[in-house]
Short mmCIF file of C-alpha atoms and ligand atoms in Angstrom, two decimals:
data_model
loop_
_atom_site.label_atom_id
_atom_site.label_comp_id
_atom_site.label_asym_id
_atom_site.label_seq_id
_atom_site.Cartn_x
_atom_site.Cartn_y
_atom_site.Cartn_z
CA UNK J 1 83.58 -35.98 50.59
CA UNK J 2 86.15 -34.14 53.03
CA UNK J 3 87.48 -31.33 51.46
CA UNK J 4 91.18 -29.91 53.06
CA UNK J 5 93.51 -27.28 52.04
CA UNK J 6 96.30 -28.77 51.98
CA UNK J 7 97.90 -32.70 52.25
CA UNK J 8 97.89 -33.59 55.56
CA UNK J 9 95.34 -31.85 56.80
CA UNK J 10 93.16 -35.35 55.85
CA UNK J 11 95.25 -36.86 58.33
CA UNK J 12 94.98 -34.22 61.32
CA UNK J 13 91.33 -33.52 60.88
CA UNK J 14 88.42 -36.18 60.82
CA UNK J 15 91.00 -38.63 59.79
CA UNK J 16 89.78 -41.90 61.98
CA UNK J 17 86.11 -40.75 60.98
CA UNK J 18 87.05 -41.42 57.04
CA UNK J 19 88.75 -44.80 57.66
CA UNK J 20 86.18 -45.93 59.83
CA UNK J 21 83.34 -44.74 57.32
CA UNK J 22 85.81 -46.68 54.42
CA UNK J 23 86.03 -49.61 56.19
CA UNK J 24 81.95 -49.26 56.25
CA UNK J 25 82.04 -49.39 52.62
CA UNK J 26 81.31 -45.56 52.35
CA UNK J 27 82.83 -44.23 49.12
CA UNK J 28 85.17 -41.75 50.74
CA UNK J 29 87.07 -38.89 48.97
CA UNK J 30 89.27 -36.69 49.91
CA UNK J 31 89.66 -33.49 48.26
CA UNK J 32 92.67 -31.07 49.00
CA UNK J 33 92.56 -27.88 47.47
CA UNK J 34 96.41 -27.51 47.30
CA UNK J 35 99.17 -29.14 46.80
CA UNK J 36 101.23 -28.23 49.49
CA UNK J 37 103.96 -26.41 47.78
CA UNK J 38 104.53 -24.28 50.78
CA UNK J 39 105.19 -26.05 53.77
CA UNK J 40 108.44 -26.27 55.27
CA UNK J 41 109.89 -29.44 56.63
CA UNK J 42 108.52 -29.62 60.44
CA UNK J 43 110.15 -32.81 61.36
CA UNK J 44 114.02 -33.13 61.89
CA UNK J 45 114.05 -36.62 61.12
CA UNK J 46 112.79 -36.18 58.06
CA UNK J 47 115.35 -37.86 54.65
CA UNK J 48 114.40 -36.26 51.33
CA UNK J 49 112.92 -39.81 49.11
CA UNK J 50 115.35 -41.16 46.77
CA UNK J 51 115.43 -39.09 42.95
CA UNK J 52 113.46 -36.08 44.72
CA UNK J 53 114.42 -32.48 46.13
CA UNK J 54 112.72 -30.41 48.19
CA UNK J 55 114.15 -26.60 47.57
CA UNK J 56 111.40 -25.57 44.82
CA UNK J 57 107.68 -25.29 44.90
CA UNK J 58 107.75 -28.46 41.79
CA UNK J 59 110.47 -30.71 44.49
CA UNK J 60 107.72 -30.12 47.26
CA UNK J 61 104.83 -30.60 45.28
CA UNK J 62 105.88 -33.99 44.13
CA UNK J 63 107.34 -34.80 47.71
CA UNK J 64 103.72 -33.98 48.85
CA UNK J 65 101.99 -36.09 46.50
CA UNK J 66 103.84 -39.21 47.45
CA UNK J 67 103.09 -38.73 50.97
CA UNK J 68 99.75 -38.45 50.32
CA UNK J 69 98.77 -41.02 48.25
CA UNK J 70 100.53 -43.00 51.11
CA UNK J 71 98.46 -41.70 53.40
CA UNK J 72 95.34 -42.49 51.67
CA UNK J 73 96.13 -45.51 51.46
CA UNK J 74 96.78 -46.12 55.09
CA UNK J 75 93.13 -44.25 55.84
CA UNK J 76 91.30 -46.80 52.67
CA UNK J 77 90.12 -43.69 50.94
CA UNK J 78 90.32 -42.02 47.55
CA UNK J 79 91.52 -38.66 47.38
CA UNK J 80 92.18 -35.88 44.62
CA UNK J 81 93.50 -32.03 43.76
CA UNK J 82 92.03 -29.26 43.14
CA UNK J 83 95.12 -28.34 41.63
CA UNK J 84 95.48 -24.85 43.15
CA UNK J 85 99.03 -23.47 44.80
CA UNK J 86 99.72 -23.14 48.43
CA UNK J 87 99.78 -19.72 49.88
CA UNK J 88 101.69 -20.32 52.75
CA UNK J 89 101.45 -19.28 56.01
CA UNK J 90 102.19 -15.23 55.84
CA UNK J 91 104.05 -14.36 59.04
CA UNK J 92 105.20 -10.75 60.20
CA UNK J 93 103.65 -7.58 61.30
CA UNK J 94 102.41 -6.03 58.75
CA UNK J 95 101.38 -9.44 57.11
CA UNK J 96 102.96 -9.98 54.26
CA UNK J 97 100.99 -9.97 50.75
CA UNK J 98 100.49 -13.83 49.57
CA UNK J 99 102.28 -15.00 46.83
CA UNK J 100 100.76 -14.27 43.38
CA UNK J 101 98.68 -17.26 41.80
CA UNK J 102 98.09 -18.81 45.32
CA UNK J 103 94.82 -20.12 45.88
CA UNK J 104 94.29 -17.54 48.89
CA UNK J 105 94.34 -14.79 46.13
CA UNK J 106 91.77 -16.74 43.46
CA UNK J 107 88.49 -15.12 43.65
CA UNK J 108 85.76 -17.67 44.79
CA UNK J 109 84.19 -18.59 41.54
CA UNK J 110 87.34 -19.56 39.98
CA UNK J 111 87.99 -21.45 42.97
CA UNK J 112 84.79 -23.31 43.51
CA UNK J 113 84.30 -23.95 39.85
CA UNK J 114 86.34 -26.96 40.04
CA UNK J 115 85.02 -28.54 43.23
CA UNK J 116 81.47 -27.64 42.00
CA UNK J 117 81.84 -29.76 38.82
CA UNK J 118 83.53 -32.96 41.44
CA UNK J 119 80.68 -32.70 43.90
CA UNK J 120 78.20 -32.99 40.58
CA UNK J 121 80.19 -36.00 39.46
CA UNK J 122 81.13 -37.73 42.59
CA UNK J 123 77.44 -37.21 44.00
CA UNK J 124 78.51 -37.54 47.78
CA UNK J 125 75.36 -37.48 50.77
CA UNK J 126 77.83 -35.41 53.19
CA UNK J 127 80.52 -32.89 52.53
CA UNK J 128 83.06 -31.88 55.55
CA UNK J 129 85.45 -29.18 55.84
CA UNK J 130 86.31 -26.21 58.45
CA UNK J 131 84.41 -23.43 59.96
CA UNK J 132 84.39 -20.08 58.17
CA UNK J 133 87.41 -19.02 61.18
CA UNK J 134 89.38 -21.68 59.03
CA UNK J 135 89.61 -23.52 62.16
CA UNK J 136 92.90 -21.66 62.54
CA UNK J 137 94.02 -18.19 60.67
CA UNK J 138 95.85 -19.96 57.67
CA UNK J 139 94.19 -17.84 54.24
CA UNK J 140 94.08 -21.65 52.84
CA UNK J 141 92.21 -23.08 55.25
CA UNK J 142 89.53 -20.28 55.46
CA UNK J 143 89.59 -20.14 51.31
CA UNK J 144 88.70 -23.96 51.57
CA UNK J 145 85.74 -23.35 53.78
CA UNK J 146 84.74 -20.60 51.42
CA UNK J 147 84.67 -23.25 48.57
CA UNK J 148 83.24 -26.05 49.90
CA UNK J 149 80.48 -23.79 51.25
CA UNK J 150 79.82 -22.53 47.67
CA UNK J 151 80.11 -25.68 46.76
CA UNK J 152 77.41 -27.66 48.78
CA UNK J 153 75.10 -24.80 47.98
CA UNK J 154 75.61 -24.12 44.20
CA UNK J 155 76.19 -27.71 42.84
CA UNK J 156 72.37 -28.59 42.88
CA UNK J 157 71.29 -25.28 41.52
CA UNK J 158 71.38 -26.24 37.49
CA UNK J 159 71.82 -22.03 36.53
CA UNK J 160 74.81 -21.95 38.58
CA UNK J 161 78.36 -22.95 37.06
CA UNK J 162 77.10 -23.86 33.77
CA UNK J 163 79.96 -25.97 31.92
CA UNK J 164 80.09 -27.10 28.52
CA UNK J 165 80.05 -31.07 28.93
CA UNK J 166 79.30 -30.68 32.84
CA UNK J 167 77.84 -33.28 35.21
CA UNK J 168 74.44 -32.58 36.07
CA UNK J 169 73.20 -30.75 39.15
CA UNK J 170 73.33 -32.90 42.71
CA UNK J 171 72.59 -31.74 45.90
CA UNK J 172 74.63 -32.84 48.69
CA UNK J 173 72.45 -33.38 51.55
CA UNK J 174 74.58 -32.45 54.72
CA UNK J 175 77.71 -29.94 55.66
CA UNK J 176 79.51 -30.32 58.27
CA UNK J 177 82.81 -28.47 59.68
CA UNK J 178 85.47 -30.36 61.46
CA UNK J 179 85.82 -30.00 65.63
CA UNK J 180 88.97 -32.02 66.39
CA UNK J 181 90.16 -29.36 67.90
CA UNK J 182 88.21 -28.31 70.81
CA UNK J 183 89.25 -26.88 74.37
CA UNK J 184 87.09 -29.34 75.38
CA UNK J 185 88.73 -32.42 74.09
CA UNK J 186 92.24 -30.76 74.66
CA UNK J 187 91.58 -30.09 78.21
CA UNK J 188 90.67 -33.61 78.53
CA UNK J 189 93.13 -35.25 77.31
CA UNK J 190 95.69 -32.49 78.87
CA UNK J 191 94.23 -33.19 82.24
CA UNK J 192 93.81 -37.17 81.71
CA UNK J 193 97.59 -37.12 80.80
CA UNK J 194 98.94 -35.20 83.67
CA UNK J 195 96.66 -37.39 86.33
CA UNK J 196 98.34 -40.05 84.90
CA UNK J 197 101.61 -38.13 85.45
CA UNK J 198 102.77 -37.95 81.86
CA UNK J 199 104.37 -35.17 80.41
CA UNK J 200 101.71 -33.23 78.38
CA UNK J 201 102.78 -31.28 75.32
CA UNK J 202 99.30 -29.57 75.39
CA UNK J 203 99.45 -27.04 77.99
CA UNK J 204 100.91 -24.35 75.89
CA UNK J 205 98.59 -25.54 73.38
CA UNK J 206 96.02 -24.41 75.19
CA UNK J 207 96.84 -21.27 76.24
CA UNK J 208 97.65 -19.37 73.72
CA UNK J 209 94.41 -20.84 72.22
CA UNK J 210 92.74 -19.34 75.52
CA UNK J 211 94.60 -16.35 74.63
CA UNK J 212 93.46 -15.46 71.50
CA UNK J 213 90.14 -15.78 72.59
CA UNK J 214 88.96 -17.73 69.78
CA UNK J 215 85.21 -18.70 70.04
CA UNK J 216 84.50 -22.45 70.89
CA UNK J 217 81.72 -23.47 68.20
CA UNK J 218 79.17 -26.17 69.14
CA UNK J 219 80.07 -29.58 68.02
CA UNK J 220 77.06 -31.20 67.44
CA UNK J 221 77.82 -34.87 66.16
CA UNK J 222 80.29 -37.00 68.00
CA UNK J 223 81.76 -40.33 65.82
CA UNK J 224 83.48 -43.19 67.47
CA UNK J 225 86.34 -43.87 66.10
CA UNK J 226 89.05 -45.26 68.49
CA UNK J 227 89.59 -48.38 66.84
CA UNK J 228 90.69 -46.73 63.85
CA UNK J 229 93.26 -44.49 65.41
CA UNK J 230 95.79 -46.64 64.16
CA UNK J 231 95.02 -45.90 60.18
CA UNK J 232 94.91 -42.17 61.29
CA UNK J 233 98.15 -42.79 62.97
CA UNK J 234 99.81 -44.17 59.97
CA UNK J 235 98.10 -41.65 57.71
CA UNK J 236 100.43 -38.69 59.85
CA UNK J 237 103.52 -40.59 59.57
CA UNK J 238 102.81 -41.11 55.82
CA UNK J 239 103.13 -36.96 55.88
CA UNK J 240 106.47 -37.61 56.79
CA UNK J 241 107.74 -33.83 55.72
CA UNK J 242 105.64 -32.05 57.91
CA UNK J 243 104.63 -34.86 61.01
CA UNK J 244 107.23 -35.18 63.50
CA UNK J 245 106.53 -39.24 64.77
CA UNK J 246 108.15 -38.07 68.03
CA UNK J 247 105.84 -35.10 68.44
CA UNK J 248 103.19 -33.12 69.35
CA UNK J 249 100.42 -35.70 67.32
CA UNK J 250 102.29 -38.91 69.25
CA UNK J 251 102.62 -37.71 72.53
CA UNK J 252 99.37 -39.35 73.82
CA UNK J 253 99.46 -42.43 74.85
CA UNK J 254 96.89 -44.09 72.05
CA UNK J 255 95.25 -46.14 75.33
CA UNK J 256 94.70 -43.38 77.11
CA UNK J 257 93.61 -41.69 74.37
CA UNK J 258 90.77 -43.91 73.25
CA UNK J 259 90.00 -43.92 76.81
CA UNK J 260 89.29 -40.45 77.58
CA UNK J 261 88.31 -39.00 74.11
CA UNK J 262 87.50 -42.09 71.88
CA UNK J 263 85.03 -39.96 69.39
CA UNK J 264 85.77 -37.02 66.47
CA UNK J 265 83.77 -33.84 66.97
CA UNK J 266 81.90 -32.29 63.91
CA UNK J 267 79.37 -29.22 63.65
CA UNK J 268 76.61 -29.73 61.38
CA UNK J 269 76.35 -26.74 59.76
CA UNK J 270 73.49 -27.12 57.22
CA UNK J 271 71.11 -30.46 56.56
CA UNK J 272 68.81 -31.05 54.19
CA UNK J 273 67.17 -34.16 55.63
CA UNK J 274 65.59 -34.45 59.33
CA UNK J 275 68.08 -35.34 62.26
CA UNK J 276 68.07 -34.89 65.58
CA UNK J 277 70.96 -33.42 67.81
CA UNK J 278 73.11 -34.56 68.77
CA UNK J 279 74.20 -36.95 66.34
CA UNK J 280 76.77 -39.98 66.53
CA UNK J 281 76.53 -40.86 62.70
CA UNK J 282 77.75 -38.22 59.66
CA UNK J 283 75.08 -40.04 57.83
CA UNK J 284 71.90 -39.60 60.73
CA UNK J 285 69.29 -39.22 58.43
CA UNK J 286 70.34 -40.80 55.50
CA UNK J 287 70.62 -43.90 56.22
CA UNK J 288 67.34 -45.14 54.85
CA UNK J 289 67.06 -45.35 51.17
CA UNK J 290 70.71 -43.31 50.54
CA UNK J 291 72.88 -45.26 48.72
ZN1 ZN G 1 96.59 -27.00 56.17
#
């Protein structure tokens, strides 16, 4: 189960690991805790679809669930809402409050409730999703690693979100957070690309990640995934509202790419079966006897 804030995030984060674990015959599903409602259009060749509009928070919602189920398809995976609102990114200085009834404002128990009751009912061995820093400062992204946290640790504990007609209890039996983004990997693939004098879009990239001093976390588990690049490829252009095919996600060469950094980064943050570190397999220690 990979649980993301909002649709698209599937694509950008982890995506090759969930085709390639689909493809295994894994039951994948991905979760996204919004629907979107607030992102702008961040591709200029983007054409409205047929019948649809994109000027209200209903226009973008329904935009955003076509190009999501299209990108599930192209990844092989199952995927579902929580049903809560985007809050949008605030920008200004003072931030700006969020928007009332977005899911950055619903307090956690409201919020986990429903992803409690899908983890009890769709049973899964592993649960991804990002680091308590949100992986970057978006009140979405760090509200979905608040639920899935409270998730993974209250859906096995039968006193805790009692519902009428609930699922029983299951305990997932690993967490992990989603490393895509490391300095390591972009520094990498920023150097790889300029020694084999190519433009690379990731310099700035990289420094004003250097200069916000963010904390690198530990990746601990590294999944190969290259030969699935191509599903997570078609999974971004699927987003076709917010992935510009002619930027920064394309500008890699896929060759060089698979060359250099052919694996997706992950932190375990919590098992409940042995494993050793570091891993190469979401599912090190399950393997045996987990369906
Ligand atoms: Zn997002």
């Amino acid at each position: 189960m990979a649980v993301h804030a909002h649709p698209d995030d599937e694509s950008s984060k982890g995506a090759a690991t969930t085709a390639r674990y689909a493809a295994e015959g894994v039951e994948v599903l991905v979760v996204t805790c919004t629907g979107g409602e607030r992102g702008d259009v961040l591709n200029p060749s983007f054409q409205v679809p047929e019948g649809h509009e994109f000027e209200t928070v209903d226009g973008r919602r329904a935009v955003r669930r076509l190009e999501m189920a299209a990108a599930a398809e192209a990844l092989g995976v199952r995927q579902t809402w929580l049903g809560f609102v985007d809050s949008g990114l605030p920008e200004g200085d003072p931030l700006p409050p969020l928007p009332e009834g977005s899911f950055g404002l619903v307090p956690l128990e409201e919020a986990a409730a429903p992803l409690v009751e899908l983890v009890r009912r769709f049973r899964p061995h592993v649960v991804t999703t990002y680091d308590p820093s949100g992986g970057y400062p978006h009140p979405d992204h760090i509200k979905c690693h608040e639920v899935a946290f409270e998730a993974y640790h209250a859906a096995g504990d039968a006193s805790r979100y009692v519902v009428e007609g609930g699922a029983d209890p299951w305990e997932p039996r690993k967490l992990y957070y989603n490393h895509g983004f490391s300095m390591e990997r972009m520094r990498a693939v920023h150097e790889a690309m300029q020694g084999a004098g190519l433009e690379s879009p990731f310099g700035d990239w990289i420094e004003s990640r250097a200069a916000r001093e963010i904390p690198e976390r530990q990746a601990t588990t590294s999944v190969r995934v290259a030969e699935f690049f191509p599903q997570r490829d078609a999974a971004l252009v699927a987003h076709a509202s917010q992935i510009d095919p002619k930027g920064f996600f394309f500008a890699v060469p896929r060759d060089l790419e698979a060359d250099v950094w052919p694996t997706e980064e992950y932190e375990l943050a919590d098992s409940r079966v042995p494993t050793t570190l570091p891993e190469d397999d979401l599912f090190a220690g399950l393997r045996e006897g987990a369906r």
